[in-house]
Amino acid sequence: MRLLRLTLIAAVCAVTVAACGSSGSSSSSATSSSSASSSSSSSSSGISLVGLANTKPDPSAQHFGGTLNIISGEGWEHLDPGASYFQIDYLVVYATQTPLYTFTPTSDTPQPLLASGPPAISDGGKTVTVHIKSGWKFSNGGTVTSKDVEWAFMRMFNSNVQNGYAAGYFPIVGANPAATTDAPISGISTPNTTTIVFHLTKPFGPTMADALTLPGTSAIPYGSTTKADKSSPSTWDSNPTSQVFTGPYMIQSYKAGQSLTLVRNPAWNRTLDGIRPAYADKIVWNAGADPTVAARQTLDSTNLLMADGPPAAVLQQAYTSKKSQLSVAPLGIYYASLNTTVPPFNNLDLRKAAIAAQNRSAYLLARGGPLVGHVATHFIYPEVPGFQQAGGDAGFNQDYISHPTGDMTVACKYMKLAGYPNCKYTGGYGQYGSVLIVGSNIAPGPQEMQIVQSGLNALGFKTTIKAVPQQTMYSKFCGYVKAHVNVCPTAGWIEDFPDPYAALFVPFSGEAIVPINNSNWPVLNDPAVNKAIDNAAAISNLNARYQAFAQADKMIVDDAPAIPEVWADNALVEGSKVKGVLDPWNDDWNLSFSSPS
Amino acid sequence: MSFGTELELLPPEETSADASFELEGGEIVARSPMQLFWRRFRSDRVAMVSLTFIVILIIVAIFAGPIVSLIGVTGPNTPNNNCPGPASQCALNLFGQPTGPSSLHPFGTDELGRDVLARVIYGAQVSLEVAFISTGFAVLIGVTLGTIAGFFRGWVDSLLSRFMDVVLAFPVLLFAIGLASACALGKGCLGGLITPGRETLIVVIALASWPYLGRIIRGQVLSIREKEYIEAARSLGASNSRIMRREILPNLVAPIIVYTSLILPTNILFEAALSFLGVGVQPPTASWGQMIADASSIFNTAWWYLVFPGAALVLTVLAFNLVGDGLQDALNPRAGR
């Protein structure tokens, strides 16, 4: 899924990982027991989840009309459905656009939205056929056809659109991720106005079926973005009000980083949609607020929804005195990436030493403690199938990852293996002259950076901290490969859909590395890992598939490309009368299901 | 003669406490200006208390490490590593929020579980070091240029005075923020000469504060240069540099001391402000300004994190100001009469 815009707010899911899909709770016993594991660890730590807000839809109690008010600390990164890959952006994109399939607040299996039924997978998983509904209208009055869906895919492979997942999730014959135009793709055919057929380079059909829930599959009028997509980045993103919409809402006004207003899309047909009720007449979103102020304001209000998680201090206040306005749901994982391509962490033993020296318990506390997660030991997290196969909470028991508060003895062992007998680093650095740590400047980003810094300093590494706005962190540092940032400690990931492929491919496969908008922050490119992920993705038998991904997870942990910090839960706060409905797959509000009352 | 031991004959009303001579066993005892100064200063109780505070603060800053060990708290950059754990050892609660003052942490902890008392003590090091060094440079530059401007007058004075005006009008805070941002990465700017941290902070503060002293010194020199002994020295063939060094500068000692003591607290505040804005010393180094900045978002639940470094800053600045007032009164007893 997406990068979690986790950094926005302390305690919770603020991570800005690329959007990831579903909550992954459906299809395997592993998943459900994983979820149980997560909640039981909360209760054993003295935290009780009883009395929290009910964030499920309640049609009998929700009313149509009115204005839904949203507040957040961070603004939006990409509202172009072809580029959108952040958790917070998805709130808007899924309310204004219509992908082929979607998850809903009550279902974690893909439901046909623009599609008229489930995808047909044939040819051993190498052909996927989708039929779309007839009569769906664009906001400009045009009718949606299969050619418009094809255009959406052509855009995703235009590198100017800067899509972060197309190459990984849509291995379509003839697709060229290095294209700089909206070029036709030979592997996509549209035999009629309501049918689109995808021919794949490998038996990837079952995985791709889940990926058809991603926003990039939303229909865009064929040819309408040709001019905009010639620029790099595409200018279709810079003025969202000029887009064409297929969802229940459309963007009426937009000020980057500040405000956004959605109004009803008159061309949208509720009956044809069949899924999204769209209660509110208008949605007003103010961004750029101080997270602490925004959280307090939300708790004191009747009608506000806060799109980021609250800072730890307010989280405590919400838990102790306004529990009915607080919700917690499984989210994803936070980790501190270690750049594997530049010194000093291009050395495996130094990476293991860095992991061993880390106090991951302190990191969890900085995010808000056991209410919002528990210490991680590997990269498939509790709500993703395959978690139990990967060892569950204990993981694979590597010595450098076994001590949540850090173990300097183990760290020293790896320092010696790296050639530093005094357990202190005395070697060289890259272009920055020290280990450059870049993270979000919004709490708990600065705290997280200092916690990671503390562990590295203990091993003698010279460190420099740079706290920047979230968007800058992604666009100019951590997501920009040539920046060669050594450590990005506020990284996070949510799976795009409930499958371990979505949890591992984009963050850790070398095949997913892109020069800009990159989500493989460690820039890990281990051929063995790449192959293990690819092979696992081709397995259709679920148990065998999850076992194979668990093995890939172990290989990634053995490569030590990142410090797995916290398996996170997302806490959100809302006003006392507003009815906020959570999307478990996005771990944030669903604007089409939430209502002002 | 412009300086030296002298017998000071005071009007009758000033003979009781300020007399420069005393009758001891029937003999007149001379007092040096330094002795006179110290007598007057010592009689100002407020100034003496403030001076004592400053001396203690300097000692604490110099011996911060041993003092922190003696008190028995964890070091300033040591996050609490015992969490989650027994309440008596864990400095953070279940939500990662810092705990308040306790026997283990007399000033409480910050959001990383670091001891606030230790950070306040180490923060004194940063504040005093930056303030003293930057003030020293400011005095050096201000006195030099102010003396030159006041002595030579004419186009030299005009040029230097306008330069001081430009520097005074310069938006120093914005400049410091821009500098920190532009030079934050890699080897910094100008081949590594400028990087965020203590050294750059000292330079920025020194460059911002020297004009204050420069203008004052210029005014003093304009007055002193008209004295007869200056004319006498000139008529004896003394060079300009000799006159400035041997005749003018010694008479500037009093105002230099007084205004230095008044610029110091301003520079302490300046350092705190720059650290508050994130352009001072970098984490995890403790700095009062940075602590206040970090504390502002959690003040509602962690008042101690703002109060203790804030109180330290206020008391330090107040002490320096009071010492400055005391120096002013002691060096110029006729002022205000």
mmCIF file of C-alpha atoms in Angstrom, chain A residues 168-409:
data_model
loop_
_atom_site.group_PDB
_atom_site.id
_atom_site.type_symbol
_atom_site.label_atom_id
_atom_site.label_comp_id
_atom_site.label_asym_id
_atom_site.label_seq_id
_atom_site.Cartn_x
_atom_site.Cartn_y
_atom_site.Cartn_z
ATOM 1 C CA GLY A 168 5.412 -4.002 -9.386
ATOM 2 C CA TYR A 169 1.713 -4.757 -9.428
ATOM 3 C CA PHE A 170 0.898 -4.713 -13.140
ATOM 4 C CA PRO A 171 3.414 -6.845 -15.068
ATOM 5 C CA ILE A 172 1.606 -6.238 -18.334
ATOM 6 C CA VAL A 173 3.065 -7.284 -21.665
ATOM 7 C CA GLY A 174 4.532 -4.261 -23.430
ATOM 8 C CA ALA A 175 4.407 -1.969 -20.382
ATOM 9 C CA ASN A 176 7.509 0.183 -20.112
ATOM 10 C CA PRO A 177 7.975 1.869 -16.714
ATOM 11 C CA ALA A 178 10.599 4.152 -18.235
ATOM 12 C CA ALA A 179 8.170 5.631 -20.759
ATOM 13 C CA THR A 180 7.906 9.403 -20.790
ATOM 14 C CA THR A 181 4.608 9.610 -22.613
ATOM 15 C CA ASP A 182 1.180 8.040 -22.242
ATOM 16 C CA ALA A 183 2.182 5.280 -24.625
ATOM 17 C CA PRO A 184 -0.179 2.469 -25.673
ATOM 18 C CA ILE A 185 0.552 -0.843 -23.987
ATOM 19 C CA SER A 186 0.371 -3.856 -26.262
ATOM 20 C CA GLY A 187 -0.719 -6.151 -23.458
ATOM 21 C CA ILE A 188 -3.956 -4.228 -22.862
ATOM 22 C CA SER A 189 -6.896 -4.717 -25.193
ATOM 23 C CA THR A 190 -10.440 -3.361 -25.140
ATOM 24 C CA PRO A 191 -12.597 -5.639 -27.282
ATOM 25 C CA ASN A 192 -15.653 -3.527 -26.500
ATOM 26 C CA THR A 193 -16.606 -0.417 -24.526
ATOM 27 C CA THR A 194 -17.130 -2.332 -21.298
ATOM 28 C CA THR A 195 -14.370 -4.941 -21.410
ATOM 29 C CA ILE A 196 -10.669 -4.627 -20.771
ATOM 30 C CA VAL A 197 -8.201 -7.499 -20.993
ATOM 31 C CA PHE A 198 -4.738 -7.582 -19.471
ATOM 32 C CA HIS A 199 -2.089 -9.967 -20.767
ATOM 33 C CA LEU A 200 0.640 -10.447 -18.212
ATOM 34 C CA THR A 201 4.302 -11.381 -18.540
ATOM 35 C CA LYS A 202 4.029 -13.891 -15.735
ATOM 36 C CA PRO A 203 1.289 -15.795 -13.854
ATOM 37 C CA PHE A 204 0.445 -12.865 -11.610
ATOM 38 C CA GLY A 205 -3.322 -12.831 -11.982
ATOM 39 C CA PRO A 206 -4.343 -13.545 -8.373
ATOM 40 C CA THR A 207 -2.042 -10.802 -7.044
ATOM 41 C CA MET A 208 -3.040 -8.340 -9.729
ATOM 42 C CA ALA A 209 -6.711 -8.886 -8.938
ATOM 43 C CA ASP A 210 -6.106 -7.322 -5.519
ATOM 44 C CA ALA A 211 -4.040 -4.548 -7.067
ATOM 45 C CA LEU A 212 -6.994 -3.460 -9.180
ATOM 46 C CA THR A 213 -8.248 -1.712 -6.032
ATOM 47 C CA LEU A 214 -5.470 0.855 -6.318
ATOM 48 C CA PRO A 215 -6.457 4.415 -7.291
ATOM 49 C CA GLY A 216 -4.405 4.346 -10.496
ATOM 50 C CA THR A 217 -7.031 2.087 -12.032
ATOM 51 C CA SER A 218 -9.584 4.925 -11.898
ATOM 52 C CA ALA A 219 -10.849 5.820 -15.360
ATOM 53 C CA ILE A 220 -9.518 9.041 -16.890
ATOM 54 C CA PRO A 221 -10.985 10.384 -20.170
ATOM 55 C CA TYR A 222 -8.870 8.957 -22.970
ATOM 56 C CA GLY A 223 -6.279 11.459 -24.184
ATOM 57 C CA SER A 224 -7.376 14.203 -21.799
ATOM 58 C CA THR A 225 -4.087 14.364 -19.945
ATOM 59 C CA THR A 226 -1.697 14.123 -22.899
ATOM 60 C CA LYS A 227 -0.509 17.691 -22.607
ATOM 61 C CA ALA A 228 -0.269 17.661 -18.829
ATOM 62 C CA ASP A 229 1.605 14.366 -18.792
ATOM 63 C CA LYS A 230 4.359 15.691 -21.057
ATOM 64 C CA SER A 231 5.725 17.661 -18.106
ATOM 65 C CA SER A 232 7.797 16.014 -15.440
ATOM 66 C CA PRO A 233 6.109 15.787 -13.024
ATOM 67 C CA SER A 234 2.745 15.771 -14.734
ATOM 68 C CA THR A 235 0.791 18.980 -14.221
ATOM 69 C CA TRP A 236 -2.453 17.036 -13.909
ATOM 70 C CA ASP A 237 -1.498 16.826 -10.257
ATOM 71 C CA SER A 238 -0.819 20.490 -9.611
ATOM 72 C CA ASN A 239 -4.359 21.731 -10.142
ATOM 73 C CA PRO A 240 -6.731 19.083 -8.831
ATOM 74 C CA THR A 241 -9.809 21.249 -9.411
ATOM 75 C CA SER A 242 -9.360 20.844 -13.158
ATOM 76 C CA GLN A 243 -9.477 17.047 -12.999
ATOM 77 C CA VAL A 244 -12.418 15.011 -14.181
ATOM 78 C CA PHE A 245 -14.154 13.014 -11.458
ATOM 79 C CA THR A 246 -16.076 9.766 -11.301
ATOM 80 C CA GLY A 247 -16.654 9.484 -7.572
ATOM 81 C CA PRO A 248 -19.454 10.817 -5.407
ATOM 82 C CA TYR A 249 -17.532 14.034 -4.821
ATOM 83 C CA MET A 250 -15.445 16.439 -6.810
ATOM 84 C CA ILE A 251 -12.776 18.903 -5.756
ATOM 85 C CA GLN A 252 -14.265 22.379 -5.726
ATOM 86 C CA SER A 253 -11.330 24.256 -4.269
ATOM 87 C CA TYR A 254 -7.792 23.416 -3.328
ATOM 88 C CA LYS A 255 -4.882 25.207 -1.717
ATOM 89 C CA ALA A 256 -1.821 23.025 -1.441
ATOM 90 C CA GLY A 257 -1.053 22.170 2.141
ATOM 91 C CA GLN A 258 -3.879 24.348 3.449
ATOM 92 C CA SER A 259 -7.429 23.596 2.445
ATOM 93 C CA LEU A 260 -9.603 21.459 0.270
ATOM 94 C CA THR A 261 -13.327 21.468 -0.373
ATOM 95 C CA LEU A 262 -15.293 18.612 -1.901
ATOM 96 C CA VAL A 263 -18.831 18.998 -3.184
ATOM 97 C CA ARG A 264 -21.222 16.448 -4.660
ATOM 98 C CA ASN A 265 -20.486 15.283 -8.177
ATOM 99 C CA PRO A 266 -23.786 15.785 -10.009
ATOM 100 C CA ALA A 267 -22.870 13.101 -12.570
ATOM 101 C CA TRP A 268 -22.402 10.390 -9.950
ATOM 102 C CA ASN A 269 -25.100 7.712 -9.732
ATOM 103 C CA ARG A 270 -25.574 6.211 -6.272
ATOM 104 C CA THR A 271 -27.495 3.218 -7.586
ATOM 105 C CA LEU A 272 -24.883 2.369 -10.178
ATOM 106 C CA ASP A 273 -22.162 2.778 -7.565
ATOM 107 C CA GLY A 274 -23.890 0.422 -5.163
ATOM 108 C CA ILE A 275 -21.250 0.782 -2.448
ATOM 109 C CA ARG A 276 -20.628 4.369 -1.370
ATOM 110 C CA PRO A 277 -23.515 6.130 0.375
ATOM 111 C CA ALA A 278 -21.884 9.617 0.371
ATOM 112 C CA TYR A 279 -23.816 11.133 3.244
ATOM 113 C CA ALA A 280 -22.360 14.634 3.403
ATOM 114 C CA ASP A 281 -23.278 17.325 0.888
ATOM 115 C CA LYS A 282 -19.948 19.001 1.357
ATOM 116 C CA ILE A 283 -16.572 18.097 2.842
ATOM 117 C CA VAL A 284 -14.310 20.853 4.110
ATOM 118 C CA TRP A 285 -10.747 19.928 4.993
ATOM 119 C CA ASN A 286 -8.245 22.246 6.660
ATOM 120 C CA ALA A 287 -4.653 21.047 6.692
ATOM 121 C CA GLY A 288 -1.423 22.417 8.085
ATOM 122 C CA ALA A 289 -2.660 22.584 11.649
ATOM 123 C CA ASP A 290 -0.398 22.008 14.607
ATOM 124 C CA PRO A 291 -1.051 18.358 15.466
ATOM 125 C CA THR A 292 -1.457 18.975 19.177
ATOM 126 C CA VAL A 293 -3.830 21.875 18.638
ATOM 127 C CA ALA A 294 -5.759 19.989 15.973
ATOM 128 C CA ALA A 295 -6.159 16.942 18.179
ATOM 129 C CA ARG A 296 -7.410 18.956 21.149
ATOM 130 C CA GLN A 297 -9.709 20.940 18.927
ATOM 131 C CA THR A 298 -11.150 17.725 17.530
ATOM 132 C CA LEU A 299 -11.769 16.228 20.942
ATOM 133 C CA ASP A 300 -13.484 19.404 22.115
ATOM 134 C CA SER A 301 -15.628 19.640 18.998
ATOM 135 C CA THR A 302 -18.820 17.955 17.965
ATOM 136 C CA ASN A 303 -18.208 17.766 14.253
ATOM 137 C CA LEU A 304 -14.524 17.386 13.450
ATOM 138 C CA LEU A 305 -12.649 14.374 12.153
ATOM 139 C CA MET A 306 -8.879 14.425 12.458
ATOM 140 C CA ALA A 307 -7.223 12.659 9.560
ATOM 141 C CA ASP A 308 -3.870 12.198 11.302
ATOM 142 C CA GLY A 309 -3.292 10.383 14.539
ATOM 143 C CA PRO A 310 -3.040 12.523 17.685
ATOM 144 C CA PRO A 311 0.284 13.215 19.397
ATOM 145 C CA ALA A 312 1.058 10.977 22.338
ATOM 146 C CA ALA A 313 0.148 13.595 24.943
ATOM 147 C CA VAL A 314 -3.313 14.100 23.490
ATOM 148 C CA LEU A 315 -3.682 10.379 22.908
ATOM 149 C CA GLN A 316 -3.325 9.890 26.621
ATOM 150 C CA GLN A 317 -5.910 12.552 27.302
ATOM 151 C CA ALA A 318 -8.285 10.968 24.786
ATOM 152 C CA TYR A 319 -7.797 7.506 26.259
ATOM 153 C CA THR A 320 -8.347 8.608 29.841
ATOM 154 C CA SER A 321 -11.232 11.038 29.417
ATOM 155 C CA LYS A 322 -12.759 10.830 25.919
ATOM 156 C CA LYS A 323 -12.460 7.204 24.991
ATOM 157 C CA SER A 324 -15.665 7.191 22.951
ATOM 158 C CA GLN A 325 -14.042 9.674 20.584
ATOM 159 C CA LEU A 326 -10.939 7.536 20.091
ATOM 160 C CA SER A 327 -10.527 4.597 17.752
ATOM 161 C CA VAL A 328 -7.650 2.186 17.248
ATOM 162 C CA ALA A 329 -7.147 -0.153 14.296
ATOM 163 C CA PRO A 330 -4.244 -2.264 12.986
ATOM 164 C CA LEU A 331 -2.121 -0.220 10.664
ATOM 165 C CA GLY A 332 1.236 -1.314 9.374
ATOM 166 C CA ILE A 333 4.875 -1.115 10.296
ATOM 167 C CA TYR A 334 7.327 1.610 11.145
ATOM 168 C CA TYR A 335 10.981 1.125 10.471
ATOM 169 C CA ALA A 336 14.225 3.039 10.139
ATOM 170 C CA SER A 337 15.741 2.368 6.732
ATOM 171 C CA LEU A 338 19.513 1.965 6.374
ATOM 172 C CA ASN A 339 20.803 2.863 2.921
ATOM 173 C CA THR A 340 22.517 -0.262 1.657
ATOM 174 C CA THR A 341 24.309 1.469 -1.214
ATOM 175 C CA VAL A 342 26.469 4.107 0.499
ATOM 176 C CA PRO A 343 28.915 4.002 3.415
ATOM 177 C CA PRO A 344 28.758 3.116 6.173
ATOM 178 C CA PHE A 345 25.658 0.943 5.862
ATOM 179 C CA ASN A 346 26.657 -0.681 2.636
ATOM 180 C CA ASN A 347 28.315 -3.112 5.053
ATOM 181 C CA LEU A 348 26.006 -5.877 6.276
ATOM 182 C CA ASP A 349 27.696 -6.310 9.649
ATOM 183 C CA LEU A 350 27.479 -2.593 10.371
ATOM 184 C CA ARG A 351 23.781 -2.707 9.603
ATOM 185 C CA LYS A 352 23.326 -5.588 12.011
ATOM 186 C CA ALA A 353 25.309 -3.723 14.652
ATOM 187 C CA ALA A 354 23.114 -0.661 14.138
ATOM 188 C CA ILE A 355 19.980 -2.770 14.591
ATOM 189 C CA ALA A 356 21.352 -4.488 17.692
ATOM 190 C CA ALA A 357 22.147 -1.149 19.321
ATOM 191 C CA GLN A 358 18.700 0.277 18.825
ATOM 192 C CA ASN A 359 16.206 0.807 21.618
ATOM 193 C CA ARG A 360 13.019 -0.108 19.806
ATOM 194 C CA SER A 361 10.990 0.064 23.000
ATOM 195 C CA ALA A 362 11.863 3.731 23.264
ATOM 196 C CA TYR A 363 10.707 4.197 19.676
ATOM 197 C CA LEU A 364 7.371 2.580 20.537
ATOM 198 C CA LEU A 365 7.012 4.859 23.519
ATOM 199 C CA ALA A 366 7.769 7.885 21.376
ATOM 200 C CA ARG A 367 4.843 6.900 19.163
ATOM 201 C CA GLY A 368 2.477 6.496 22.106
ATOM 202 C CA GLY A 369 3.215 3.176 23.762
ATOM 203 C CA PRO A 370 1.379 -0.161 23.648
ATOM 204 C CA LEU A 371 -1.949 1.455 22.725
ATOM 205 C CA VAL A 372 -0.569 2.081 19.279
ATOM 206 C CA GLY A 373 1.487 -0.989 18.608
ATOM 207 C CA HIS A 374 4.234 -3.286 19.752
ATOM 208 C CA VAL A 375 7.901 -3.794 18.944
ATOM 209 C CA ALA A 376 8.522 -5.376 15.535
ATOM 210 C CA THR A 377 10.920 -8.192 14.736
ATOM 211 C CA HIS A 378 10.372 -8.678 11.000
ATOM 212 C CA PHE A 379 8.633 -7.023 8.092
ATOM 213 C CA ILE A 380 5.364 -8.944 7.653
ATOM 214 C CA TYR A 381 3.140 -7.399 10.291
ATOM 215 C CA PRO A 382 0.217 -8.794 12.276
ATOM 216 C CA GLU A 383 -2.655 -7.936 9.956
ATOM 217 C CA VAL A 384 -0.967 -9.366 6.879
ATOM 218 C CA PRO A 385 -1.345 -13.056 5.960
ATOM 219 C CA GLY A 386 1.932 -14.867 6.483
ATOM 220 C CA PHE A 387 2.639 -13.210 9.820
ATOM 221 C CA GLN A 388 2.405 -16.443 11.784
ATOM 222 C CA GLN A 389 4.396 -18.337 9.176
ATOM 223 C CA ALA A 390 7.088 -15.697 9.666
ATOM 224 C CA GLY A 391 7.313 -16.538 13.333
ATOM 225 C CA GLY A 392 4.638 -14.235 14.684
ATOM 226 C CA ASP A 393 5.746 -11.840 17.376
ATOM 227 C CA ALA A 394 9.079 -13.581 17.941
ATOM 228 C CA GLY A 395 10.075 -13.613 14.298
ATOM 229 C CA PHE A 396 13.154 -15.505 13.256
ATOM 230 C CA ASN A 397 15.149 -14.927 16.437
ATOM 231 C CA GLN A 398 18.202 -13.350 14.868
ATOM 232 C CA ASP A 399 20.417 -12.232 17.747
ATOM 233 C CA TYR A 400 20.632 -8.638 16.570
ATOM 234 C CA ILE A 401 16.882 -8.281 16.694
ATOM 235 C CA SER A 402 16.014 -10.186 19.834
ATOM 236 C CA HIS A 403 16.412 -7.381 22.376
ATOM 237 C CA PRO A 404 13.760 -4.634 22.174
ATOM 238 C CA THR A 405 15.830 -2.222 24.273
ATOM 239 C CA GLY A 406 19.041 -2.948 22.392
ATOM 240 C CA ASP A 407 22.024 -5.108 23.209
ATOM 241 C CA MET A 408 25.451 -3.525 23.014
ATOM 242 C CA THR A 409 27.187 -6.884 23.425
#
